[in-house]
Short mmCIF file of C-alpha atoms and ligand atoms in Angstrom, two decimals:
data_model
loop_
_atom_site.label_atom_id
_atom_site.label_comp_id
_atom_site.label_asym_id
_atom_site.label_seq_id
_atom_site.Cartn_x
_atom_site.Cartn_y
_atom_site.Cartn_z
CA UNK A 23 -9.43 1.54 -3.38
CA UNK A 24 -8.47 0.27 0.05
CA UNK A 25 -12.09 -0.45 0.79
CA UNK A 26 -12.46 -2.63 -2.29
CA UNK A 27 -9.43 -4.62 -1.31
CA UNK A 28 -10.85 -5.34 2.14
CA UNK A 29 -14.13 -6.36 0.66
CA UNK A 30 -12.47 -8.74 -1.71
CA UNK A 31 -10.51 -10.29 1.11
CA UNK A 32 -13.69 -10.98 3.07
CA UNK A 33 -15.63 -12.43 0.19
CA UNK A 34 -12.93 -14.24 -1.63
CA UNK A 35 -11.24 -16.22 1.12
CA UNK A 36 -13.65 -19.12 1.44
CA UNK A 37 -16.22 -20.57 -0.86
CA UNK A 38 -19.46 -21.31 0.94
CA UNK A 39 -21.29 -24.37 -0.33
CA UNK A 40 -25.05 -24.22 -0.18
CA UNK A 41 -26.59 -26.63 2.27
CA UNK A 42 -23.44 -27.09 4.28
CA UNK A 43 -23.76 -25.75 7.77
CA UNK A 44 -21.06 -23.29 8.50
CA UNK A 45 -19.14 -23.58 11.76
CA UNK A 46 -19.87 -20.96 14.40
CA UNK A 47 -17.60 -17.99 14.20
CA UNK A 48 -16.59 -18.16 17.84
CA UNK A 49 -12.94 -18.55 17.05
CA UNK A 50 -12.93 -15.53 14.80
CA UNK A 51 -14.53 -13.39 17.49
CA UNK A 52 -12.24 -14.64 20.20
CA UNK A 53 -9.29 -13.97 17.99
CA UNK A 54 -10.50 -10.48 17.19
CA UNK A 55 -11.01 -9.66 20.86
CA UNK A 56 -7.61 -11.05 21.72
CA UNK A 57 -6.04 -8.99 18.99
CA UNK A 58 -7.85 -5.86 20.04
CA UNK A 59 -6.63 -6.28 23.56
CA UNK A 60 -3.05 -6.75 22.58
CA UNK A 61 -1.19 -3.76 23.82
CA UNK A 62 1.99 -2.36 22.35
CA UNK A 63 4.85 -4.50 23.60
CA UNK A 64 6.87 -1.80 25.33
CA UNK A 65 6.23 1.41 27.21
CA UNK A 66 6.53 4.79 25.53
CA UNK A 67 9.79 5.42 27.39
CA UNK A 68 11.23 2.12 26.21
CA UNK A 69 10.38 2.82 22.59
CA UNK A 70 11.73 6.37 22.68
CA UNK A 71 14.92 5.45 24.56
CA UNK A 72 15.55 2.53 22.24
CA UNK A 73 15.12 4.69 19.15
CA UNK A 74 17.27 7.51 20.47
CA UNK A 75 19.95 4.93 21.32
CA UNK A 76 19.88 3.86 17.70
CA UNK A 77 18.64 0.34 18.42
CA UNK A 78 17.48 -1.08 15.12
CA UNK A 79 15.14 -3.69 16.65
CA UNK A 80 13.33 -1.07 18.71
CA UNK A 81 13.11 1.17 15.65
CA UNK A 82 11.60 -1.74 13.73
CA UNK A 83 9.07 -2.41 16.50
CA UNK A 84 8.03 1.23 16.58
CA UNK A 85 7.57 1.28 12.80
CA UNK A 86 5.33 -1.76 13.18
CA UNK A 87 3.11 0.41 15.40
CA UNK A 88 3.01 3.12 12.72
CA UNK A 89 1.90 0.48 10.24
CA UNK A 90 -0.70 -1.05 12.52
CA UNK A 91 -4.39 -0.28 12.20
CA UNK A 92 -5.17 -1.05 15.85
CA UNK A 93 -6.26 1.95 17.86
CA UNK A 94 -3.84 1.46 20.75
CA UNK A 95 -0.93 0.96 18.40
CA UNK A 96 -1.78 4.05 16.38
CA UNK A 97 -2.08 6.06 19.57
CA UNK A 98 1.29 4.84 20.84
CA UNK A 99 2.88 5.44 17.42
CA UNK A 100 1.73 9.07 17.45
CA UNK A 101 3.19 9.57 20.92
CA UNK A 102 6.50 8.07 19.86
CA UNK A 103 6.61 10.31 16.77
CA UNK A 104 5.81 13.35 18.89
CA UNK A 105 8.68 12.55 21.23
CA UNK A 106 11.09 11.82 18.38
CA UNK A 107 10.30 14.94 16.35
CA UNK A 108 12.78 17.22 18.17
CA UNK A 109 15.55 14.78 17.18
CA UNK A 110 14.45 14.42 13.55
CA UNK A 111 15.01 16.46 10.43
CA UNK A 112 18.73 16.13 10.35
CA UNK A 113 19.18 13.76 7.46
CA UNK A 114 19.58 13.86 3.75
CA UNK A 115 16.42 12.41 2.25
CA UNK A 116 16.84 10.99 -1.20
CA UNK A 117 14.10 9.58 -3.40
CA UNK A 118 15.06 6.96 -5.96
CA UNK A 119 12.67 5.92 -8.69
CA UNK A 120 12.72 3.98 -11.95
CA UNK A 121 10.79 1.29 -13.81
CA UNK A 122 11.01 -2.34 -12.62
CA UNK A 123 14.35 -3.82 -13.63
CA UNK A 124 16.09 -0.48 -14.20
CA UNK A 125 18.53 -1.44 -11.45
CA UNK A 126 17.27 0.36 -8.35
CA UNK A 127 18.25 -2.35 -5.87
CA UNK A 128 21.68 -2.86 -7.43
CA UNK A 129 22.25 0.88 -7.46
CA UNK A 130 21.17 1.26 -3.82
CA UNK A 131 23.56 -1.53 -2.86
CA UNK A 132 26.45 0.11 -4.73
CA UNK A 133 25.86 3.64 -3.47
CA UNK A 134 24.69 2.57 -0.02
CA UNK A 135 27.81 0.58 0.78
CA UNK A 136 29.93 3.59 -0.16
CA UNK A 137 27.90 5.84 2.08
CA UNK A 138 28.13 3.54 5.10
CA UNK A 139 31.84 2.89 4.46
CA UNK A 140 32.42 6.61 4.86
CA UNK A 141 30.84 6.48 8.32
CA UNK A 142 27.24 7.42 7.58
CA UNK A 143 24.18 5.57 8.79
CA UNK A 144 21.71 4.75 6.04
CA UNK A 145 18.01 3.90 6.19
CA UNK A 146 16.46 2.37 3.08
CA UNK A 147 12.67 2.61 2.91
CA UNK A 148 10.18 1.97 0.13
CA UNK A 149 6.84 3.30 -1.00
CA UNK A 150 5.17 0.58 -2.96
CA UNK A 151 1.40 0.53 -2.85
CA UNK A 152 1.00 -2.47 -5.16
CA UNK A 153 0.28 -5.33 -2.81
CA UNK A 154 1.81 -8.11 -4.93
CA UNK A 155 5.27 -6.72 -4.43
CA UNK A 156 4.82 -5.53 -0.89
CA UNK A 157 7.04 -7.16 1.63
CA UNK A 158 9.16 -8.57 -1.11
CA UNK A 159 10.15 -5.44 -2.93
CA UNK A 160 13.12 -4.64 -0.76
CA UNK A 161 13.80 -7.57 1.53
CA UNK A 162 12.86 -10.05 -1.18
CA UNK A 163 15.81 -9.02 -3.28
CA UNK A 164 18.23 -9.41 -0.43
CA UNK A 165 20.57 -10.96 -2.96
CA UNK A 166 20.73 -7.61 -4.79
CA UNK A 167 21.41 -5.84 -1.52
CA UNK A 168 23.40 -8.53 0.19
CA UNK A 169 26.10 -6.31 1.66
CA UNK A 170 23.71 -3.60 2.75
CA UNK A 171 21.33 -6.08 4.36
CA UNK A 172 24.21 -7.34 6.53
CA UNK A 173 25.62 -3.89 7.26
CA UNK A 174 25.12 -2.78 10.88
CA UNK A 175 25.07 0.85 9.74
CA UNK A 176 22.05 0.21 7.53
CA UNK A 177 18.39 -0.16 8.34
CA UNK A 178 16.27 -1.63 5.56
CA UNK A 179 12.51 -1.64 5.74
CA UNK A 180 10.09 -2.75 3.01
CA UNK A 181 7.03 -0.73 2.10
CA UNK A 182 4.13 -0.73 4.54
CA UNK A 183 1.42 -2.94 3.10
CA UNK A 184 -2.29 -3.29 2.58
CA UNK A 185 -3.20 0.33 2.27
CA UNK A 186 -3.97 3.02 -0.25
CA UNK A 187 -1.09 5.02 -1.67
CA UNK A 188 -1.97 7.90 0.63
CA UNK A 189 -1.75 5.65 3.66
CA UNK A 190 1.48 3.98 2.58
CA UNK A 191 3.13 7.32 1.86
CA UNK A 192 2.04 8.88 5.14
CA UNK A 193 3.36 5.92 7.10
CA UNK A 194 6.67 6.15 5.29
CA UNK A 195 6.82 9.86 6.00
CA UNK A 196 6.36 9.10 9.70
CA UNK A 197 8.93 6.31 9.53
CA UNK A 198 11.49 8.83 8.27
CA UNK A 199 11.05 10.78 11.52
CA UNK A 200 11.87 7.72 13.62
CA UNK A 201 14.84 6.77 11.45
CA UNK A 202 16.29 10.24 11.81
CA UNK A 203 15.76 10.21 15.56
CA UNK A 204 17.62 6.88 15.61
CA UNK A 205 20.63 8.60 14.05
CA UNK A 206 20.26 7.64 10.41
CA UNK A 207 21.70 10.64 8.60
CA UNK A 208 20.92 9.44 5.09
CA UNK A 209 17.52 8.11 4.07
CA UNK A 210 16.77 6.50 0.72
CA UNK A 211 13.15 6.14 -0.28
CA UNK A 212 12.70 3.80 -3.19
CA UNK A 213 9.63 3.69 -5.37
CA UNK A 214 8.75 2.02 -8.64
CA UNK A 215 8.35 4.56 -11.40
CA UNK A 216 5.10 3.37 -12.82
CA UNK A 217 2.39 5.33 -11.12
CA UNK A 218 1.41 7.99 -8.68
CA UNK A 219 3.82 7.05 -5.93
CA UNK A 220 6.64 9.25 -7.30
CA UNK A 221 4.67 12.37 -6.50
CA UNK A 222 4.26 11.25 -2.90
CA UNK A 223 7.92 10.37 -2.58
CA UNK A 224 8.95 13.60 -4.26
CA UNK A 225 7.05 15.47 -1.57
CA UNK A 226 9.06 13.89 1.25
CA UNK A 227 12.63 14.09 -0.06
CA UNK A 228 15.34 16.70 -0.55
CA UNK A 229 16.68 15.16 -3.73
CA UNK A 230 14.87 13.12 -6.34
CA UNK A 231 16.85 10.73 -8.51
CA UNK A 232 15.35 9.12 -11.58
CA UNK A 233 17.05 5.99 -12.90
CA UNK A 234 16.55 5.28 -16.60
CA UNK A 235 17.58 2.66 -19.13
CA UNK A 236 19.31 3.51 -22.38
CA UNK A 237 17.86 2.46 -25.71
CA UNK A 238 14.90 0.62 -24.32
CA UNK A 239 12.91 1.35 -27.46
CA UNK A 240 10.51 4.05 -26.49
CA UNK A 241 12.53 7.16 -25.84
CA UNK A 242 10.85 8.02 -22.61
CA UNK A 243 10.04 4.42 -21.55
CA UNK A 244 6.59 5.36 -20.45
CA UNK A 245 8.16 7.57 -17.81
CA UNK A 246 5.80 10.46 -17.73
CA UNK A 247 7.10 13.88 -18.50
CA UNK A 248 5.96 15.00 -15.07
CA UNK A 249 8.32 12.53 -13.43
CA UNK A 250 11.24 13.77 -15.49
CA UNK A 251 10.33 17.28 -14.46
CA UNK A 252 10.52 16.28 -10.82
CA UNK A 253 14.00 14.77 -11.13
CA UNK A 254 17.00 16.66 -9.76
CA UNK A 255 19.21 14.19 -11.59
CA UNK A 256 18.68 11.40 -14.06
CA UNK A 257 21.12 8.51 -14.05
CA UNK A 258 21.23 6.20 -17.06
CA UNK A 259 21.89 2.79 -15.53
CA UNK A 260 23.80 -0.26 -16.78
CA UNK A 261 26.32 1.90 -18.69
CA UNK A 262 28.71 -1.00 -19.17
CA UNK A 263 29.78 -3.44 -21.90
CA UNK A 264 27.88 -3.06 -25.14
CA UNK A 265 25.43 -0.75 -23.42
CA UNK A 266 27.98 1.92 -22.67
CA UNK A 267 27.76 3.84 -25.95
CA UNK A 268 24.00 3.68 -25.92
CA UNK A 269 24.00 5.08 -22.40
CA UNK A 270 26.16 8.00 -23.42
CA UNK A 271 23.90 8.73 -26.39
CA UNK A 272 20.85 8.61 -24.15
CA UNK A 273 22.60 10.96 -21.74
CA UNK A 274 22.93 13.57 -24.49
CA UNK A 275 19.36 13.07 -25.64
CA UNK A 276 17.86 13.48 -22.20
CA UNK A 277 20.02 16.47 -21.44
CA UNK A 278 18.69 18.07 -24.62
CA UNK A 279 15.09 17.08 -23.82
CA UNK A 280 15.38 18.66 -20.38
CA UNK A 281 16.13 22.04 -21.90
CA UNK A 282 12.58 22.09 -23.19
CA UNK A 283 11.14 21.79 -19.68
CA UNK A 284 10.38 24.81 -17.57
CA UNK A 285 13.21 25.60 -15.15
CA UNK A 286 12.71 23.97 -11.74
CA UNK A 287 11.70 26.04 -8.75
CA UNK A 288 14.98 25.27 -7.00
CA UNK A 289 16.96 27.11 -9.68
CA UNK A 290 19.07 23.99 -10.15
CA UNK A 291 19.85 22.61 -13.60
CA UNK A 292 18.90 18.94 -13.74
CA UNK A 293 21.91 16.73 -14.49
CA UNK A 294 21.98 13.63 -16.61
CA UNK A 295 24.64 11.09 -15.65
CA UNK A 296 25.54 7.54 -16.59
CA UNK A 297 26.53 4.80 -14.18
CA UNK A 298 27.13 1.12 -13.80
CA UNK A 299 26.28 -0.32 -10.42
CA UNK A 300 27.72 -3.69 -11.41
CA UNK A 301 31.09 -2.22 -12.38
CA UNK A 302 30.95 0.48 -9.74
CA UNK A 303 31.41 3.23 -12.29
CA UNK A 304 29.77 6.65 -12.08
CA UNK A 305 28.24 5.89 -8.69
CA UNK A 306 30.59 8.24 -6.87
CA UNK A 307 29.66 10.95 -9.37
CA UNK A 308 25.98 10.58 -8.56
CA UNK A 309 26.78 11.00 -4.87
CA UNK A 310 28.89 14.09 -5.60
CA UNK A 311 26.07 15.55 -7.68
CA UNK A 312 23.64 15.03 -4.80
CA UNK A 313 25.98 16.95 -2.51
CA UNK A 314 26.51 19.66 -5.06
CA UNK A 315 22.75 20.07 -5.28
CA UNK A 316 22.36 20.21 -1.50
CA UNK A 317 25.05 22.90 -1.23
CA UNK A 318 23.30 24.84 -3.99
CA UNK A 319 19.83 24.74 -2.44
CA UNK A 320 21.11 25.37 1.08
CA UNK A 321 22.83 28.45 -0.24
CA UNK A 322 19.83 29.86 -2.09
CA UNK A 323 17.35 28.99 0.66
CA UNK A 324 15.35 26.48 -1.37
CA UNK A 325 16.28 23.59 0.94
CA UNK A 326 14.43 25.08 3.91
CA UNK A 327 11.63 26.51 1.81
CA UNK A 328 11.02 23.11 0.23
CA UNK A 329 10.96 21.32 3.58
CA UNK A 330 8.44 23.81 4.92
CA UNK A 331 6.23 23.40 1.87
CA UNK A 332 6.48 19.64 2.32
CA UNK A 333 5.47 19.94 5.98
CA UNK A 334 2.42 21.93 4.90
CA UNK A 335 1.58 19.38 2.22
CA UNK A 336 1.76 16.56 4.76
CA UNK A 337 -0.44 18.40 7.20
CA UNK A 338 -3.24 18.49 4.62
CA UNK A 339 -2.51 14.97 3.44
CA UNK A 340 -2.80 13.70 6.99
CA UNK A 341 -6.05 15.56 7.61
CA UNK A 342 -7.54 14.14 4.41
CA UNK A 343 -6.35 10.68 5.28
CA UNK A 344 -7.69 10.69 8.82
CA UNK A 345 -11.07 12.11 7.78
CA UNK A 346 -11.41 9.54 5.03
CA UNK A 347 -10.33 6.63 7.21
CA UNK A 348 -12.71 7.66 9.95
CA UNK A 349 -15.62 7.92 7.56
CA UNK A 350 -15.05 4.55 5.92
CA UNK A 351 -14.38 2.80 9.22
CA UNK A 352 -17.55 4.03 10.90
CA UNK A 353 -19.77 1.01 11.47
CA UNK A 354 -23.11 2.37 10.26
CA UNK A 355 -21.44 3.91 7.20
CA UNK A 356 -19.94 0.52 6.39
CA UNK A 357 -23.44 -0.92 6.58
CA UNK A 358 -25.06 1.81 4.52
CA UNK A 359 -22.46 1.99 1.77
CA UNK A 360 -23.44 -1.18 -0.13
CA UNK A 361 -27.12 -0.14 -0.07
CA UNK A 362 -26.35 3.31 -1.43
CA UNK A 363 -23.94 1.86 -3.95
CA UNK A 364 -26.67 -0.43 -5.22
CA UNK A 365 -29.15 2.41 -5.53
CA UNK A 366 -26.62 4.46 -7.50
CA UNK A 367 -25.81 1.52 -9.75
CA UNK A 368 -29.50 0.92 -10.44
CA UNK A 369 -30.10 4.56 -11.20
CA UNK A 370 -32.41 5.12 -8.23
CA UNK A 371 -30.20 7.79 -6.76
CA UNK A 372 -27.72 10.18 -8.21
CA UNK A 373 -24.15 9.78 -7.02
CA UNK A 374 -24.19 13.31 -5.72
CA UNK A 375 -27.35 12.73 -3.70
CA UNK A 376 -26.00 9.46 -2.29
CA UNK A 377 -22.74 11.05 -1.22
CA UNK A 378 -24.55 14.02 0.29
CA UNK A 379 -26.93 11.83 2.29
CA UNK A 380 -24.16 9.58 3.58
CA UNK A 381 -22.08 12.55 4.67
CA UNK A 382 -25.09 14.15 6.35
CA UNK A 383 -25.78 10.94 8.28
CA UNK A 384 -22.13 10.75 9.21
CA UNK A 385 -22.06 14.30 10.56
CA UNK A 386 -25.26 13.82 12.54
CA UNK A 387 -24.14 10.55 14.14
N1 GTP B 21 24.89 -4.84 -16.83
C1 GTP B 21 24.36 -4.34 -15.74
N2 GTP B 21 23.28 -4.95 -15.21
C2 GTP B 21 22.73 -4.41 -14.11
C3 GTP B 21 23.25 -3.24 -13.49
N3 GTP B 21 22.48 -2.94 -12.43
C4 GTP B 21 21.52 -3.88 -12.37
N4 GTP B 21 21.66 -4.78 -13.37
C5 GTP B 21 20.83 -5.95 -13.60
O1 GTP B 21 19.50 -5.56 -13.91
C6 GTP B 21 18.57 -6.46 -13.32
C7 GTP B 21 17.58 -5.69 -12.49
O2 GTP B 21 18.27 -5.06 -11.41
P1 GTP B 21 17.56 -4.66 -10.03
O3 GTP B 21 18.58 -3.94 -9.23
O4 GTP B 21 16.91 -5.82 -9.42
O5 GTP B 21 16.43 -3.68 -10.58
P2 GTP B 21 15.23 -2.99 -9.79
O6 GTP B 21 15.00 -1.68 -10.42
O7 GTP B 21 15.49 -3.03 -8.33
O8 GTP B 21 14.02 -3.93 -10.12
P3 GTP B 21 12.63 -4.09 -9.36
O9 GTP B 21 12.97 -4.34 -7.91
O10 GTP B 21 11.98 -5.23 -10.02
O11 GTP B 21 11.87 -2.81 -9.55
C8 GTP B 21 19.40 -7.48 -12.56
O12 GTP B 21 19.53 -8.62 -13.33
C9 GTP B 21 20.73 -6.80 -12.35
O13 GTP B 21 21.79 -7.69 -12.23
C10 GTP B 21 24.43 -2.63 -14.09
O14 GTP B 21 24.97 -1.63 -13.64
N5 GTP B 21 24.90 -3.24 -15.20
MG1 MG B 22 14.46 -3.84 -6.68
#
């Protein structure tokens, strides 16, 4: 997926007219060399000290290294994470998902301002692998999160961009570590409930909140059953004005529907709530429910068990990711791929054979 995107970028940027001599690519090369040489801006000590002091700018700079694809940056990012790990883990990680327009940003603003007003430090991150929205998904709707964006107790960071879902999710997972080391005791991870990203987010949070609309025609609004199964609570949004009754009806329906699902591993009974972020109604209740859940799973041991399982999951995810990245970024593989692809497309080689041969060449390199 990521590879296709890169390819498109290269081919689609400029149209080359036949017969017109193209300028030498000296500038490109010079630029590339300059970029390659650019070292991380600060020393490891400076990054780590800044983060542990809770400096938001330093935190932001370090996250930029996590998101970078330059070797030196990645190396430095890993060292920073390593040094921050002993100070991480001490936050409440909450995943928030829902279809576009369900009211995620408005909800985060309403709940977030309450959380920071009670003295907590909140980090708001996003996992959003669809490039069109990237960069804009969180910061773009600053108007919906006006108070939070200006709140010194909040750190808001849009989704890392230009990568596959696996890459985006892993980077966000690493960003959580730095946020926690910087003293953020509550972390929200927002994702749009339309694809695979919920599963990734679910595997990095302690509590998973699904926001849903009432009476939007289709009963389950294209929200897959699997996503409802993952939710520790469902909140029906926009329960105000004429929508209020509909929201309460939906609440009953979903509560009933949930009975048909297998009981979750945590032993918790999924709650269905209603809220209005605009009117600030029911928001407090959602927060109380989250705490009730945390007390419950801390008591029965699921909290720790779940975090350990997640750590294991991310170990394998990271291995897969690194192996895959390394393979696709190896120069001779990049050269061979189009040739093999062509042979497969033309039926000269089976896909299995092509894959096998490429991997053999890769291992022998
Ligand atoms: N009546 C009412 N409208 C709301 C409420 N919360 C959000 N809205 C409106 O719903 C629209 C979408 O809200 P957002 O918070 O931007 O929704 P979102 O889920 O972040 O949307 P995307 O970022 O596109 O995924 C906006 O016009 C909001 O003003 C609410 O509690 N009541
Ligand atoms: Mg939004």
